[in-house]
Short mmCIF file of C-alpha atoms in Angstrom, two decimals:
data_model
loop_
_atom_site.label_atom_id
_atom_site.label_comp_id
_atom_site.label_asym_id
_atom_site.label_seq_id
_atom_site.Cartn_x
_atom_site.Cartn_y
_atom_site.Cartn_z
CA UNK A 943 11.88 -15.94 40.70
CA UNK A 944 8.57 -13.45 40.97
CA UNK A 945 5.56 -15.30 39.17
CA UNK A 946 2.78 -12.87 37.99
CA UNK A 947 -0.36 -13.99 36.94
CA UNK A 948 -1.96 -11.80 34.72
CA UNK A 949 -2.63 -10.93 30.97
CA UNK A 950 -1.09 -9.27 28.33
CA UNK A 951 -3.08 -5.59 28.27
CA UNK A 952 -2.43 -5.28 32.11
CA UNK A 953 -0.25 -2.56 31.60
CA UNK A 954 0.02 -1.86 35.70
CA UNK A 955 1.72 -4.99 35.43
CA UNK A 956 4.49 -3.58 33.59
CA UNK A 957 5.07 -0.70 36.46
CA UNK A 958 5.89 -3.71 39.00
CA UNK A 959 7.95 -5.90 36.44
CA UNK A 960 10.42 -3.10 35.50
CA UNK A 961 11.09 -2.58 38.82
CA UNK A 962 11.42 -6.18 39.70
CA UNK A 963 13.83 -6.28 36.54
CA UNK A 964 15.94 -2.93 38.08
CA UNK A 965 16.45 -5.16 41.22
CA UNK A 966 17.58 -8.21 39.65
CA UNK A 967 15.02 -10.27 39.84
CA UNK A 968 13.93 -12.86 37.91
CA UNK A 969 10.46 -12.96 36.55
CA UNK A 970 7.57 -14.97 34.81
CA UNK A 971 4.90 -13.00 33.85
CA UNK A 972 2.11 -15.68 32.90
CA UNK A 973 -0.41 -14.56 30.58
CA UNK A 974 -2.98 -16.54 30.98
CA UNK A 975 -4.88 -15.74 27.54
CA UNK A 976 -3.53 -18.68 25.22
CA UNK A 977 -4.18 -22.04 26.99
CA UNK A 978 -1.73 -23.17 24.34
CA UNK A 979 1.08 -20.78 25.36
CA UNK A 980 1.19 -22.49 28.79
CA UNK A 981 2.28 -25.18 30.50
CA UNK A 982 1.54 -26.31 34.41
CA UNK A 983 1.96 -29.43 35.92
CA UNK A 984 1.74 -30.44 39.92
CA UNK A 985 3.90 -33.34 40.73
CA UNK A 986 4.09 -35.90 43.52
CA UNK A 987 0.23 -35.73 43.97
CA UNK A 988 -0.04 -31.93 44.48
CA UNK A 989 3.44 -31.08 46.34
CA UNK A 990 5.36 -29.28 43.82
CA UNK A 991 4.23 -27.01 40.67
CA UNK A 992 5.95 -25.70 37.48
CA UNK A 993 4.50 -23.30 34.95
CA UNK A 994 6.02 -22.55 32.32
CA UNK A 995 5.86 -19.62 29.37
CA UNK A 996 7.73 -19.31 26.38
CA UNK A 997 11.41 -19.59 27.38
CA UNK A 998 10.85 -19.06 31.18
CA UNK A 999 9.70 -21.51 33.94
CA UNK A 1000 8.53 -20.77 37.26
CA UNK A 1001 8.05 -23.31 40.01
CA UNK A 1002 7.14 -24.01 43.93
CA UNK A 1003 10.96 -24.86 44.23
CA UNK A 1004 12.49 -21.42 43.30
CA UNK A 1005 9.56 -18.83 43.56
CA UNK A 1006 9.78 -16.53 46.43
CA UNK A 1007 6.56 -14.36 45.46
CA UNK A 1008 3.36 -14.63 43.48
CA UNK A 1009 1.20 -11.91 42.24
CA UNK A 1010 -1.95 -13.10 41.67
CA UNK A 1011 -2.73 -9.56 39.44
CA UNK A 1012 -5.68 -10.12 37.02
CA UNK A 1013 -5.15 -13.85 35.37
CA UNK A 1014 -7.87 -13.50 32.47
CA UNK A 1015 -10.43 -15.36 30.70
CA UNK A 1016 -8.70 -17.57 27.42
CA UNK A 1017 -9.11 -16.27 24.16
CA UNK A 1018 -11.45 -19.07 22.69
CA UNK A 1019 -13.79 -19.25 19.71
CA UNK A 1020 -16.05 -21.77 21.35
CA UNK A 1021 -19.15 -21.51 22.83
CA UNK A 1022 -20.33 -19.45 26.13
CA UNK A 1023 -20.39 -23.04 27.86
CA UNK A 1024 -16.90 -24.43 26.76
CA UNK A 1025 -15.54 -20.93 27.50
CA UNK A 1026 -16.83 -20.90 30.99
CA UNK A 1027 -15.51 -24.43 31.50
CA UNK A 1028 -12.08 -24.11 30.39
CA UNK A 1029 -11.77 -20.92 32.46
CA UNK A 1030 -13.09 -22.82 35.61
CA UNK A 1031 -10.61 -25.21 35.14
CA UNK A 1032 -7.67 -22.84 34.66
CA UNK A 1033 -8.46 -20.71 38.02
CA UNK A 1034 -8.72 -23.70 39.95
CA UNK A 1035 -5.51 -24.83 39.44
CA UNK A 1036 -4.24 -21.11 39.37
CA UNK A 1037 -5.99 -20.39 42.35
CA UNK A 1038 -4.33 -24.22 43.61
CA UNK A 1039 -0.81 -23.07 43.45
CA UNK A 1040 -0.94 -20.93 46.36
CA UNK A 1041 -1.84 -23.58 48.89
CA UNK A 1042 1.71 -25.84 47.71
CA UNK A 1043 5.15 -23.94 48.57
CA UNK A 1044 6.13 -20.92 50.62
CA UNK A 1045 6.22 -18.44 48.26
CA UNK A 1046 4.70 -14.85 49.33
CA UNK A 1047 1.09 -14.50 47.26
CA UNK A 1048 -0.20 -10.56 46.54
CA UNK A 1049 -2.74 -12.06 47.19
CA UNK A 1050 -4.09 -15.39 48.94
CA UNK A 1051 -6.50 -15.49 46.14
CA UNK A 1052 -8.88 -17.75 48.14
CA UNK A 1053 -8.73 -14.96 50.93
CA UNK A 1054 -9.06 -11.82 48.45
CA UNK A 1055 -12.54 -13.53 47.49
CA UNK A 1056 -13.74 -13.42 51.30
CA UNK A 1057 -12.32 -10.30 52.29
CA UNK A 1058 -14.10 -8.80 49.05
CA UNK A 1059 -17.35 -9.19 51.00
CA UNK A 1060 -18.58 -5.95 52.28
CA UNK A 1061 -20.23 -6.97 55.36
CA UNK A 1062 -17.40 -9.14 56.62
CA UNK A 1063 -15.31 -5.88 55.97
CA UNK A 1064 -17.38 -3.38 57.91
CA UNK A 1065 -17.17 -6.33 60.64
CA UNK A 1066 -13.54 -6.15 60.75
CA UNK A 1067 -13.18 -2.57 60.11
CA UNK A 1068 -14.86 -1.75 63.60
CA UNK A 1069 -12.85 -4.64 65.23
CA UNK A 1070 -9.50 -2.91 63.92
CA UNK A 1071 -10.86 0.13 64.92
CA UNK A 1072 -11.82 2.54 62.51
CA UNK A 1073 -15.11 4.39 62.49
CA UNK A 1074 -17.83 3.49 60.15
CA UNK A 1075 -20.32 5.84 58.75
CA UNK A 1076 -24.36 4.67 59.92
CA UNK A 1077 -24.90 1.90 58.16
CA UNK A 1078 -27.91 -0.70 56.94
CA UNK A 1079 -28.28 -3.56 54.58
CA UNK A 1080 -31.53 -4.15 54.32
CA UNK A 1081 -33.65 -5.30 51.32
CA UNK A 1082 -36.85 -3.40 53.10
CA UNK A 1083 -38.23 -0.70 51.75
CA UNK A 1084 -39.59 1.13 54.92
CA UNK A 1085 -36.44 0.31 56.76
CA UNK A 1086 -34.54 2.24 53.94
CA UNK A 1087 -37.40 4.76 54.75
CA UNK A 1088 -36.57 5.14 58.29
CA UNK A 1089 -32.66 4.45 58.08
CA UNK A 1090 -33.37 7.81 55.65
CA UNK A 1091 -35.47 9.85 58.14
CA UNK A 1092 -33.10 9.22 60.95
CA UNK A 1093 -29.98 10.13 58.98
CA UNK A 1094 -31.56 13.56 58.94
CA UNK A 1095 -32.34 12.89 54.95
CA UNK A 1096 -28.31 12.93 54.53
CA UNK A 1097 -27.63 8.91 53.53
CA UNK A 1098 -26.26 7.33 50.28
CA UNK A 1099 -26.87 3.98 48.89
CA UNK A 1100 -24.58 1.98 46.90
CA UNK A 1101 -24.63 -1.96 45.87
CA UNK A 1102 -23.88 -4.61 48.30
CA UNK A 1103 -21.59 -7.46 45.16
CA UNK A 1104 -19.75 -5.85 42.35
CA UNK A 1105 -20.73 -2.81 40.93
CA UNK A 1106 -20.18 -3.65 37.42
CA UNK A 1107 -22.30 -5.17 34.96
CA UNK A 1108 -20.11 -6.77 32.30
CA UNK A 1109 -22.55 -6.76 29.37
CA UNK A 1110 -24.18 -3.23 29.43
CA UNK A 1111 -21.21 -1.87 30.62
CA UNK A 1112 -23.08 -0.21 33.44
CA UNK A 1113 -21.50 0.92 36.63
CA UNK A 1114 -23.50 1.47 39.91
CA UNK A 1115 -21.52 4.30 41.91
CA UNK A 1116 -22.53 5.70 45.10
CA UNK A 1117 -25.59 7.76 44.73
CA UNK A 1118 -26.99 10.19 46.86
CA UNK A 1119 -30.55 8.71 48.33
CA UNK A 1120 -33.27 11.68 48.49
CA UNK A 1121 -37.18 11.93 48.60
CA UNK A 1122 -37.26 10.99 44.66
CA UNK A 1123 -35.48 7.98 45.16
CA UNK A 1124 -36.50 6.29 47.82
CA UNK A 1125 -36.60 2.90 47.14
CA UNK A 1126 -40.61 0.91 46.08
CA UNK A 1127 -41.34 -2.21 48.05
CA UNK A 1128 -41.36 -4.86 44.75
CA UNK A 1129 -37.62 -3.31 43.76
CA UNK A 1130 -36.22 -3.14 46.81
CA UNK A 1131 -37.30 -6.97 47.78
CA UNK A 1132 -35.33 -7.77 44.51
CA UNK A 1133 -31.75 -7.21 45.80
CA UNK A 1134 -30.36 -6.39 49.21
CA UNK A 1135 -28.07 -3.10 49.12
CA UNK A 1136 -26.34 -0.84 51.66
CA UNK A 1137 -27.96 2.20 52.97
CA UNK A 1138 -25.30 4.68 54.71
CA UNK A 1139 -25.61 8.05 56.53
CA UNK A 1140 -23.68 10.51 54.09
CA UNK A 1141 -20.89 12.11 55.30
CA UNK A 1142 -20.12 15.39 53.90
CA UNK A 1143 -18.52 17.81 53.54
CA UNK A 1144 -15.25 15.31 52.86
CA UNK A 1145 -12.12 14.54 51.68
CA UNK A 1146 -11.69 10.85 49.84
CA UNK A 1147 -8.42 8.86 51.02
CA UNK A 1148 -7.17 6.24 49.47
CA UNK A 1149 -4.90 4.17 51.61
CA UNK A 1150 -2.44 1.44 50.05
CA UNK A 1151 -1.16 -1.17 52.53
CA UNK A 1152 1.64 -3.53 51.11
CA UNK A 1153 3.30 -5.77 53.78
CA UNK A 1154 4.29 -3.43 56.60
CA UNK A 1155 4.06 -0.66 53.85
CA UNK A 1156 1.10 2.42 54.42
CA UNK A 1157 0.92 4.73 51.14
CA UNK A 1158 -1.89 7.29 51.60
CA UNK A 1159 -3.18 9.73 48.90
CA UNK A 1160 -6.15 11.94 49.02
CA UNK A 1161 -8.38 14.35 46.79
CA UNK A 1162 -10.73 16.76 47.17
CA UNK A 1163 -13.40 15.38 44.53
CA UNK A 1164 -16.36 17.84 43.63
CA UNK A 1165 -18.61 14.47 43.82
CA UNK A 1166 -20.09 12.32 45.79
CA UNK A 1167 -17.89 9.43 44.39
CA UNK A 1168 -14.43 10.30 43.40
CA UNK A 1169 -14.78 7.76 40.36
CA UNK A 1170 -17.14 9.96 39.22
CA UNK A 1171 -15.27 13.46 38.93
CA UNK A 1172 -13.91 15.35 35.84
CA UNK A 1173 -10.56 14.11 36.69
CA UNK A 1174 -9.87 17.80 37.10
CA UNK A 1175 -9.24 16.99 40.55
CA UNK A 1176 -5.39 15.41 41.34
CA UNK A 1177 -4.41 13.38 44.37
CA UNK A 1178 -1.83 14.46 46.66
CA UNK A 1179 0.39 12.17 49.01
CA UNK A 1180 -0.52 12.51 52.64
CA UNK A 1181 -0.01 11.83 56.54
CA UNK A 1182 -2.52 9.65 58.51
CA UNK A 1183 -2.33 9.50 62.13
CA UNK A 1184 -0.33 6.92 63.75
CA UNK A 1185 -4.12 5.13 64.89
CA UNK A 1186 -5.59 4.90 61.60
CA UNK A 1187 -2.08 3.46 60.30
CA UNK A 1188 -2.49 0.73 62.21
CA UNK A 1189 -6.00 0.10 62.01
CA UNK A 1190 -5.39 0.13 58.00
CA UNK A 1191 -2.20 -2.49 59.22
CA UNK A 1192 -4.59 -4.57 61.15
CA UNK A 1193 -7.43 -4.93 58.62
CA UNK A 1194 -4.84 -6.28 56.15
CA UNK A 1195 -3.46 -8.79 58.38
CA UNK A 1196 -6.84 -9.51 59.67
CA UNK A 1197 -8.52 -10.45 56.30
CA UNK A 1198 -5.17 -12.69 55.64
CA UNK A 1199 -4.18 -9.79 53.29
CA UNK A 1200 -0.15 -8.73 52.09
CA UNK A 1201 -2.16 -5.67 49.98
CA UNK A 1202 -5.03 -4.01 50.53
CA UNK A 1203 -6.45 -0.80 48.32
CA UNK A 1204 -8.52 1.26 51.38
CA UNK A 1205 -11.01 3.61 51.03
CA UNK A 1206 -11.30 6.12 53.62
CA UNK A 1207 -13.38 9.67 54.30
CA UNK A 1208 -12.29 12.11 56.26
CA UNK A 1209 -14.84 14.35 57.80
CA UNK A 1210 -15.65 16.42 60.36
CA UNK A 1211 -12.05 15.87 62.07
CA UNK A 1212 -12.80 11.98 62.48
CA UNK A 1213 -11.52 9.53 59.50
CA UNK A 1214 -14.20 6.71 58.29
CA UNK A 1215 -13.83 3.35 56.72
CA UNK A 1216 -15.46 2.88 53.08
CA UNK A 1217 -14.37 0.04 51.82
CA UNK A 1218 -11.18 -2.65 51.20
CA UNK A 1219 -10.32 -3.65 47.80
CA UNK A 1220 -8.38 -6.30 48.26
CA UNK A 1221 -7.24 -6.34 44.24
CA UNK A 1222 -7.08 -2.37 43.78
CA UNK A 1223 -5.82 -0.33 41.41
CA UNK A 1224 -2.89 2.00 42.15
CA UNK A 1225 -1.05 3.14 39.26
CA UNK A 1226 -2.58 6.46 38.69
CA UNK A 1227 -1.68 7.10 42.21
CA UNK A 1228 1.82 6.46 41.98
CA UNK A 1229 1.73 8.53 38.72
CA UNK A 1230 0.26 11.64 40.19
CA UNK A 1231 1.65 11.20 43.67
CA UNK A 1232 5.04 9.28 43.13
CA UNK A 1233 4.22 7.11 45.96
CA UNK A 1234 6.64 4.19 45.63
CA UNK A 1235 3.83 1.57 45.19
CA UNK A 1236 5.08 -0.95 42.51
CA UNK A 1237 8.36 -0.52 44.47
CA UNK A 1238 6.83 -1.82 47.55
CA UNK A 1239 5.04 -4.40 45.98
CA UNK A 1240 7.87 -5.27 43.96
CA UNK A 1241 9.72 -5.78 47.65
CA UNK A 1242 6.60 -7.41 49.26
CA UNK A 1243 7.11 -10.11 46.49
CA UNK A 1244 10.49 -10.67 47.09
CA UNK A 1245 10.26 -10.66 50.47
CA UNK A 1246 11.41 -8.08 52.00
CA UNK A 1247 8.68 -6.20 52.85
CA UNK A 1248 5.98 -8.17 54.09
CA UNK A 1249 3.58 -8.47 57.25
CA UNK B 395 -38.69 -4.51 36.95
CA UNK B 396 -34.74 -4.46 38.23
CA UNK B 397 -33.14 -4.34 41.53
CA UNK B 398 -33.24 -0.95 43.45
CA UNK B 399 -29.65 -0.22 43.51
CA UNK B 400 -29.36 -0.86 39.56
CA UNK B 401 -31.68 2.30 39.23
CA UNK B 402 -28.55 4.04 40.08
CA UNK B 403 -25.82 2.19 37.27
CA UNK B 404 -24.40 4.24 34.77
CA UNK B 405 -22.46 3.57 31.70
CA UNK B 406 -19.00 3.28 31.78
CA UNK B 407 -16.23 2.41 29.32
CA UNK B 408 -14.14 -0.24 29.92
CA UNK B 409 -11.23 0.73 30.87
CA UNK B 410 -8.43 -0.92 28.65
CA UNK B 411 -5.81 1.04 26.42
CA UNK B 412 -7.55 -1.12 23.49
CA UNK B 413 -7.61 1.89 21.06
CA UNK B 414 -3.42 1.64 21.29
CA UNK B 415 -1.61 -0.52 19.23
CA UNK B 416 0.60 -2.32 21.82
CA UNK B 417 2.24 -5.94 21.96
CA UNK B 418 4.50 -8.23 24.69
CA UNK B 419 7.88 -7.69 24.48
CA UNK B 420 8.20 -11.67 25.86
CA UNK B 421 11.70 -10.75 26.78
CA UNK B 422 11.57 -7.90 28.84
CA UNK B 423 7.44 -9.04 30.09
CA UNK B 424 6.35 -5.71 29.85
CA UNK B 425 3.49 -4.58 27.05
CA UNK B 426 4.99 -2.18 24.96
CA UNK B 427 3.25 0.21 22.03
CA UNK B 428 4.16 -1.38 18.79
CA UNK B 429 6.00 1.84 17.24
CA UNK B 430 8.21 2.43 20.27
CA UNK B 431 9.57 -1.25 22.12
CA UNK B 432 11.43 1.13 24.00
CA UNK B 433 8.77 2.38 25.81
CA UNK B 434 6.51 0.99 28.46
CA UNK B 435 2.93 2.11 29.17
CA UNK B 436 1.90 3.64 32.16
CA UNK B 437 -1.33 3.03 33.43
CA UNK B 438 -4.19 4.99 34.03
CA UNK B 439 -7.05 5.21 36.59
CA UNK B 440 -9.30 2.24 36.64
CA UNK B 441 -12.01 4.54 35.82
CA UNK B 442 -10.68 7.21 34.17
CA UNK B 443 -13.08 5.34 31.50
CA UNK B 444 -16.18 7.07 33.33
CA UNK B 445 -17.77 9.21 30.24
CA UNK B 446 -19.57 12.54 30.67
CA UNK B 447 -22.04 13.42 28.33
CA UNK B 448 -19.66 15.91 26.96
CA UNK B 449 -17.12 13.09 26.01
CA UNK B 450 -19.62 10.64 24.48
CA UNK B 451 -20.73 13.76 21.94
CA UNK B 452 -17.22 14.59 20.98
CA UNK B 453 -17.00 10.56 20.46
CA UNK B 454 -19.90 10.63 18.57
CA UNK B 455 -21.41 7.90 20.37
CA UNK B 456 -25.01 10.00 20.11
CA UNK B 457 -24.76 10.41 16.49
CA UNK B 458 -26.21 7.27 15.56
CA UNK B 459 -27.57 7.98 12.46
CA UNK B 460 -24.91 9.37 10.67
CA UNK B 461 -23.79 6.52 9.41
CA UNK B 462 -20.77 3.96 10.01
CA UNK B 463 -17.70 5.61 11.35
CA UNK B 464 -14.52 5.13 9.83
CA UNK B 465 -12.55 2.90 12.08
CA UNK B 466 -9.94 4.87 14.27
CA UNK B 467 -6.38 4.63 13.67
CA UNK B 468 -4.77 2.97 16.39
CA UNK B 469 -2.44 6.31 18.33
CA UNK B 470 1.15 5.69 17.86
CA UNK B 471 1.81 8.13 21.12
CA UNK B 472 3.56 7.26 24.89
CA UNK B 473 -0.27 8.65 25.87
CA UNK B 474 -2.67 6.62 27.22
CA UNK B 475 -6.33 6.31 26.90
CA UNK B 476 -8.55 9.57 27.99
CA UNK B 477 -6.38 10.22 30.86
CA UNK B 478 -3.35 10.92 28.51
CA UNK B 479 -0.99 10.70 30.72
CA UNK B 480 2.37 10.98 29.51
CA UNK B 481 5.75 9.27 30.57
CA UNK B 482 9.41 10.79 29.80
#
């Protein structure tokens, strides 16, 4: 049995539960929505768990892999306060199965939350071995200043925590960092951020570890930030060298991680670690690439196909 | 006054296929569009949501006071989103 933790709309989810129904495989996809659509329980004081979903029941007994996708916030009409609580209460114990039973977890969700921190992934990065563009994080103006003059007036800056902010629907992307935007003292103190030589001219790779499993795509995006093209642009499978495979391999395993979403540059003959998303999207890779990735993690959850 | 970085945020759609109309098929546990069970949904770049000027214009989303917009109709098509990208 394959548990899934996710909600209804997560239509990636659907890529990896066909193919987990093509193999065989039995599976509970939990959506976590309707607290009254659910039931858990953890016997004998924490040792065993059950969930169970309409007609189908998972539990620490017979599930061999848990994908801990995108569980979601209930549907409530209560207050901001009760909302909040309720959720709290359902990640912990969501978040509690993966510490009872053997079961494969895409991924450790207590591990996805450190290895989502960008300085402890530049950290590992250079342990593993990649390159890593210049780089500061500094919430000081005049450092930004100098960081800027000694990048030759070539450096980005992007944010430090998420990018996203839920209620304006804002999105901070890379940006290019120039004479007119130099950061003021007062706005800089505000937040810390990353400061980072640019590197340029470049090709974006995005590099999709799952178990033992390296998938690499890349694209030749017209802007700084890929995210940010006119999707004009399509990605194309591709070859790493046998070095930055297994640097991508060790920074998984390192950071306690079955999958890992990595985002590389490629420039100037020499390939550059951007960043790990440790819950990253993939689908409109495999659909523009036909990269086998919900097969792998399809395997990955059965176990056959994990580090 | 706002953080540094935030001088740099732009808008960007969410990124769900909420303008489909879709449902769970609870017995195969896939999300399926309402006028075709047979058929799952593929899914499209996280931020293939990311609007350009261009796209918020043909959306209307500048023409503010025009009046209220009569409600889209959901798209009974295997296309998603902006992206549209199509299974067969």
């Amino acid at each position: 049995m394959i548990l899934i933790l996710t909600t209804k709309d997560d239509i990636v989810s659907d890529l990896v539960v066909l193919r987990l129904g093509s193999l065989g495989e039995g599976v509970l996809r939990l959506n976590t929505e309707d607290p009254f659509d659910i039931s858990i329980e953890l016997d004998d004081n924490g040792q065993r768990w059950s969930v169970v979903q309409g007609l189908r029941c998972a539990s620490s007994s017979d599930t061999t892999g848990v994908w801990y996708r995108r569980p979601g916030p209930k549907s409530l009409r209560s207050t901001p306060e009760i909302q909040d609580f309720v959720d709290d209460q359902w990640t912990c114990a969501l978040k509690g199965l993966s510490t009872i039973g053997s079961a494969i977890w895409i991924n450790d969700p207590f591990l996805t939350v450190a290895a989502e921190n960008k300085i402890l992934q530049l950290r590992t990065a250079l342990q593993c071995g990649f390159r890593v563009s210049n780089t500061v994080i500094t919430n000081e103006a005049s450092r930004v200043g100098s960081f800027y003059a000694a990048s030759g007036r070539q450096a980005v800056v992007k944010s430090l925590s998420s990018p996203w902010l839920q209620s304006s629907e804002r999105f901070v992307f890379t940006s290019p960092l120039t004479e007119n935007t130099l950061p003021g003292d007062e706005e800089a103190a505000l937040a810390p951020f990353i400061a980072q030589k640019l590197l340029s001219p470049k090709t974006d790779i995005r590099v999709t570890v799952v178990g033992d499993t390296v998938l690499a795509a890349k694209i030749e995006a017209d802007t700084l930030d890929w995210r940010l093209s006119e999707h004009t642009e399509t990605w194309s499978a591709c070859c790493l060298p046998a070095a930055v495979e297994k640097s991508c391999l060790r920074l998984c395993r390192a950071l306690g991680l079955v999958f890992g979403a990595i985002d590389l540059i490629y420039s100037e003959d020499q390939y550059y670690f951007i960043e790990i998303n440790p819950n990253g999207e993939w689908a409109w890779i495999e659909h523009q690439t036909s990269l086998d990735i919900s097969g792998a993690i399809a395997q990955a959850l059965r176990g056959s196909n994990s580090s | 006054m706002q953080p540094y970085i935030l001088n740099f945020a732009v808008k960007r759609k969410s990124h769900t296929q909420a303008a489909l109309a879709t449902t769970f098929d609870a017995e195969s546990q896939v999300t399926v569009l309402i006028d075709q069970p047979h058929r799952p949904i593929v899914a499209e770049p996280s931020y293939a949501g990311v609007r350009t000027k261009k796209q918020d214009i043909e959306k209307g989303d500048d023409m503010k006071d025009t009046g209220p917009k009569p409600k889209p109709k959901p798209k009974p098509s295997p296309r998603t989103g902006l992206r549209g990208i199509k299974i067969d």
